[in-house]
C-alpha positions as protocol buffer text, in pm:
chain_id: "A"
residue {
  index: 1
  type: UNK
  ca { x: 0 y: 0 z: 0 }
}
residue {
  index: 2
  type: UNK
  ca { x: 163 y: 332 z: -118 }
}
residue {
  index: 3
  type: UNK
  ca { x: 73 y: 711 z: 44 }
}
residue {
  index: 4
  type: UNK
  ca { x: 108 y: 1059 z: 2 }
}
residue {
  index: 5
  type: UNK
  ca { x: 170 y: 1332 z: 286 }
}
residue {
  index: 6
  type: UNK
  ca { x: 177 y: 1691 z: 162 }
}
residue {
  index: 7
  type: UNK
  ca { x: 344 y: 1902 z: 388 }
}
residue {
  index: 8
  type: UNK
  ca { x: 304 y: 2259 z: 369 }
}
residue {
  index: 9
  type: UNK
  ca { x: 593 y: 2533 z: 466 }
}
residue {
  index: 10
  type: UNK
  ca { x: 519 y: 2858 z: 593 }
}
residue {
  index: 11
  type: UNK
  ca { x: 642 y: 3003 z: 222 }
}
residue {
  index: 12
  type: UNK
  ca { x: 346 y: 2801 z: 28 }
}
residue {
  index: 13
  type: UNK
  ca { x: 589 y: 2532 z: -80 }
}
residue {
  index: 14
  type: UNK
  ca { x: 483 y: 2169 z: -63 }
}
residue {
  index: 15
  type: UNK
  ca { x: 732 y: 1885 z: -8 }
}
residue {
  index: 16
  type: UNK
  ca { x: 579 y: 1540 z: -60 }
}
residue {
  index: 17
  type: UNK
  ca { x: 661 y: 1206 z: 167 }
}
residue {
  index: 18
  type: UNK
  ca { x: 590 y: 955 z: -44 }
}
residue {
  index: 19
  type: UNK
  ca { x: 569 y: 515 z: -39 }
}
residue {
  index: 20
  type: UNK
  ca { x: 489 y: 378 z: -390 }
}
residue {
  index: 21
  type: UNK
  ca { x: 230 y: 114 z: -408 }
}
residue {
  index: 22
  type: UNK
  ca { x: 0 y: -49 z: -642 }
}
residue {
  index: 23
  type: UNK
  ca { x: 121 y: 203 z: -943 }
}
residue {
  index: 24
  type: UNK
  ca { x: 449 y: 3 z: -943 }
}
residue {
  index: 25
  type: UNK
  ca { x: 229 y: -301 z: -1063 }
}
residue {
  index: 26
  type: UNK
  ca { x: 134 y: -114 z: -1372 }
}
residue {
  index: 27
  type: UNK
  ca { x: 286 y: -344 z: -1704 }
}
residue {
  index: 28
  type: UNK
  ca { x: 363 y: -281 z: -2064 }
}
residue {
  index: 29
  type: UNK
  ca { x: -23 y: -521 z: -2074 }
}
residue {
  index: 30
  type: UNK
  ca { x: -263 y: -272 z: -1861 }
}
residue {
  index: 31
  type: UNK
  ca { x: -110 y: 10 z: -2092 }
}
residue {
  index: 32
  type: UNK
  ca { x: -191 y: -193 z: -2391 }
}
residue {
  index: 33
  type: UNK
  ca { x: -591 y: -155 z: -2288 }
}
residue {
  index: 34
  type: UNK
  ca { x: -596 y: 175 z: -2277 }
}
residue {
  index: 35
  type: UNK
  ca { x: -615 y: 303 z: -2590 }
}
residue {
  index: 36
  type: UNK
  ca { x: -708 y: 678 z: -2630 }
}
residue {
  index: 37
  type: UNK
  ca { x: -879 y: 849 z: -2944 }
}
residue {
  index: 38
  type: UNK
  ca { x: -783 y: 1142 z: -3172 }
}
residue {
  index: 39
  type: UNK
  ca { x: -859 y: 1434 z: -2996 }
}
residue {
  index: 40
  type: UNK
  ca { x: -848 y: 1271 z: -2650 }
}
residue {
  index: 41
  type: UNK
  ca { x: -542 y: 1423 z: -2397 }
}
residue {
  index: 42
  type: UNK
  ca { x: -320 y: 1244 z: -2204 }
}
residue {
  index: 43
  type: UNK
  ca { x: -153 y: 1370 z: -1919 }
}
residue {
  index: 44
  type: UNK
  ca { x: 178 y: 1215 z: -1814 }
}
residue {
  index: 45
  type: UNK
  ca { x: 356 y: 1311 z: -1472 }
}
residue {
  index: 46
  type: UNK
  ca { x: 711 y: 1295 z: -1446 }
}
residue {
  index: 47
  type: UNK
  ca { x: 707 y: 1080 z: -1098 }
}
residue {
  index: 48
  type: UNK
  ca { x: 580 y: 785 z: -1311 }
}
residue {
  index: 49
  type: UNK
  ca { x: 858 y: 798 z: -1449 }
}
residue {
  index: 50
  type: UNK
  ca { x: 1128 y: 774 z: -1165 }
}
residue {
  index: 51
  type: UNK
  ca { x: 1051 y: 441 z: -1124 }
}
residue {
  index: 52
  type: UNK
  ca { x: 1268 y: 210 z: -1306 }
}
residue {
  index: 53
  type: UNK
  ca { x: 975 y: -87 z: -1206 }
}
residue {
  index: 54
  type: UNK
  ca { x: 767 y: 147 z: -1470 }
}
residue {
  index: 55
  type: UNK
  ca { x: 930 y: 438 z: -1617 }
}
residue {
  index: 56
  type: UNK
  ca { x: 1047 y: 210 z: -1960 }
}
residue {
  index: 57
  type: UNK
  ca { x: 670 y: 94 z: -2015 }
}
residue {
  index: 58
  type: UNK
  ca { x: 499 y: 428 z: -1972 }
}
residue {
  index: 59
  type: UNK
  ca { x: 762 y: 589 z: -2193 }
}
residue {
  index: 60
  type: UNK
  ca { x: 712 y: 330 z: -2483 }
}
residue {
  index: 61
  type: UNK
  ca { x: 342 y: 372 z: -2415 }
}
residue {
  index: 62
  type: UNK
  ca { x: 321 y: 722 z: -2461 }
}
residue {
  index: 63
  type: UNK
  ca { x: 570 y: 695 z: -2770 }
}
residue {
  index: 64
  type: UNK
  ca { x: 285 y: 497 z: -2901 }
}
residue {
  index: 65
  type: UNK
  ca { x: 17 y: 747 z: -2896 }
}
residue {
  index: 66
  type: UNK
  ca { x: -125 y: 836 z: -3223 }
}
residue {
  index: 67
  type: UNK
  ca { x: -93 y: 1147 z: -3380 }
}
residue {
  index: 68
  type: UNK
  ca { x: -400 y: 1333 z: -3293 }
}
residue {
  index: 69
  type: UNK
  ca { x: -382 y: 1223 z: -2915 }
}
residue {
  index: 70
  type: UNK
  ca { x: -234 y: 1522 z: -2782 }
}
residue {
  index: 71
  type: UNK
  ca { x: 12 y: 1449 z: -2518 }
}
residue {
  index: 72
  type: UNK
  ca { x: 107 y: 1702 z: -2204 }
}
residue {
  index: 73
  type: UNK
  ca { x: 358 y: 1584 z: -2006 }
}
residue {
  index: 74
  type: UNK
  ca { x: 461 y: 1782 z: -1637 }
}
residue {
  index: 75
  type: UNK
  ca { x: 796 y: 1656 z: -1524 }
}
residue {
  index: 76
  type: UNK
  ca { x: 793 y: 1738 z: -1125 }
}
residue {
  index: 77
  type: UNK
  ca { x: 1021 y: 1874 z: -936 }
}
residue {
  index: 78
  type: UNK
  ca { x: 1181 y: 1481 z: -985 }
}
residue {
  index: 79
  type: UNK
  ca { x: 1277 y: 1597 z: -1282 }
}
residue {
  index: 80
  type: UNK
  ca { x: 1648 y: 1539 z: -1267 }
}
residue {
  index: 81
  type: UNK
  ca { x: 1596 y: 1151 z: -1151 }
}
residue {
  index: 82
  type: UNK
  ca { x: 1428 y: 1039 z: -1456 }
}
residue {
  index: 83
  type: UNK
  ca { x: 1681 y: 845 z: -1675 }
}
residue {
  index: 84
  type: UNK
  ca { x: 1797 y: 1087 z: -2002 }
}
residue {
  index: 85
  type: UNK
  ca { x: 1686 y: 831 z: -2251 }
}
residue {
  index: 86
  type: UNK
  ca { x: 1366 y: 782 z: -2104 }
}
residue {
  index: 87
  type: UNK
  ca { x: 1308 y: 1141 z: -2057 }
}
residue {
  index: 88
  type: UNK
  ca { x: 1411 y: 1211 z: -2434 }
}
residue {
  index: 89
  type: UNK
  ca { x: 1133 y: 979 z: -2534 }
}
residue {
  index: 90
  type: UNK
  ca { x: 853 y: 1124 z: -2374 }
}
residue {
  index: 91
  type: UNK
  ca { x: 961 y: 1503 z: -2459 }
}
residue {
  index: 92
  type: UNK
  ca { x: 960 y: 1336 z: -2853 }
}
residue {
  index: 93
  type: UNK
  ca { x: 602 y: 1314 z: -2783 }
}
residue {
  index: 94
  type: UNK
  ca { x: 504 y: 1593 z: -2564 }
}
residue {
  index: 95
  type: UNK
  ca { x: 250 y: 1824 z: -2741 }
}
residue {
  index: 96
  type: UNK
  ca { x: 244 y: 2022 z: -2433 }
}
residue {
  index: 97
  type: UNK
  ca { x: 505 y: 2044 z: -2132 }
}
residue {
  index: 98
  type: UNK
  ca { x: 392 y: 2226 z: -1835 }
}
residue {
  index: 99
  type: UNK
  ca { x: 643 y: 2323 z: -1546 }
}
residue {
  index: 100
  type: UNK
  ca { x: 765 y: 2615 z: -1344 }
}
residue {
  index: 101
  type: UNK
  ca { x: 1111 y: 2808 z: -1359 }
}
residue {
  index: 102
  type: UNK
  ca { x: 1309 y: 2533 z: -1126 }
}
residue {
  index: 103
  type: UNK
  ca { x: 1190 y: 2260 z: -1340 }
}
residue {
  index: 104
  type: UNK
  ca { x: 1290 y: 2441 z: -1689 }
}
């Protein structure tokens, strides 16, 4: 079983405490079923991507998105600990990135 604890500092930032759970179950075969449609958006954070248990499959997964699927990808303040060649795949197919000035 995996949680989440926001903390929040005095300044409005928000460090996270995290345990990974059932998301590090996720294989190459549950991606396969889920199959979006042109037009549709998917929305790919950059902590499932950390993971070397899952990082490879999502990446091939979104690689695999057809064209009109538009793809937005937000890297996390992680950013730095997801592996270069897995990162380079997903920014191939990022249609729109979205992250602040540390993250750039």
């Amino acid at each position: 079983m995996g949680f989440c604890v926001v903390l929040v500092e005095s300044s409005g930032e928000r460090p996270y405490v995290t345990a990974p759970g059932a998301e590090l179950t996720l294989t190459p075969a549950d991606l396969a079923t889920v199959v979006p449609a042109e037009g549709d958006y998917v929305f790919l954070s950059g902590y499932s991507l950390v993971y070397p248990e899952i990082g490879p499959a999502v990446a091939t997964w979104i690689s695999g998105l057809a064209p009109g699927v538009v793809g937005s990808f937000d890297p996390a303040p992680r950013v730095l600990d997801i592996d270069a060649a897995i990162l380079d795949v997903v920014l191939a197919r990022t249609d729109w990135l979205l992250l602040n000035t540390v993250e750039a």
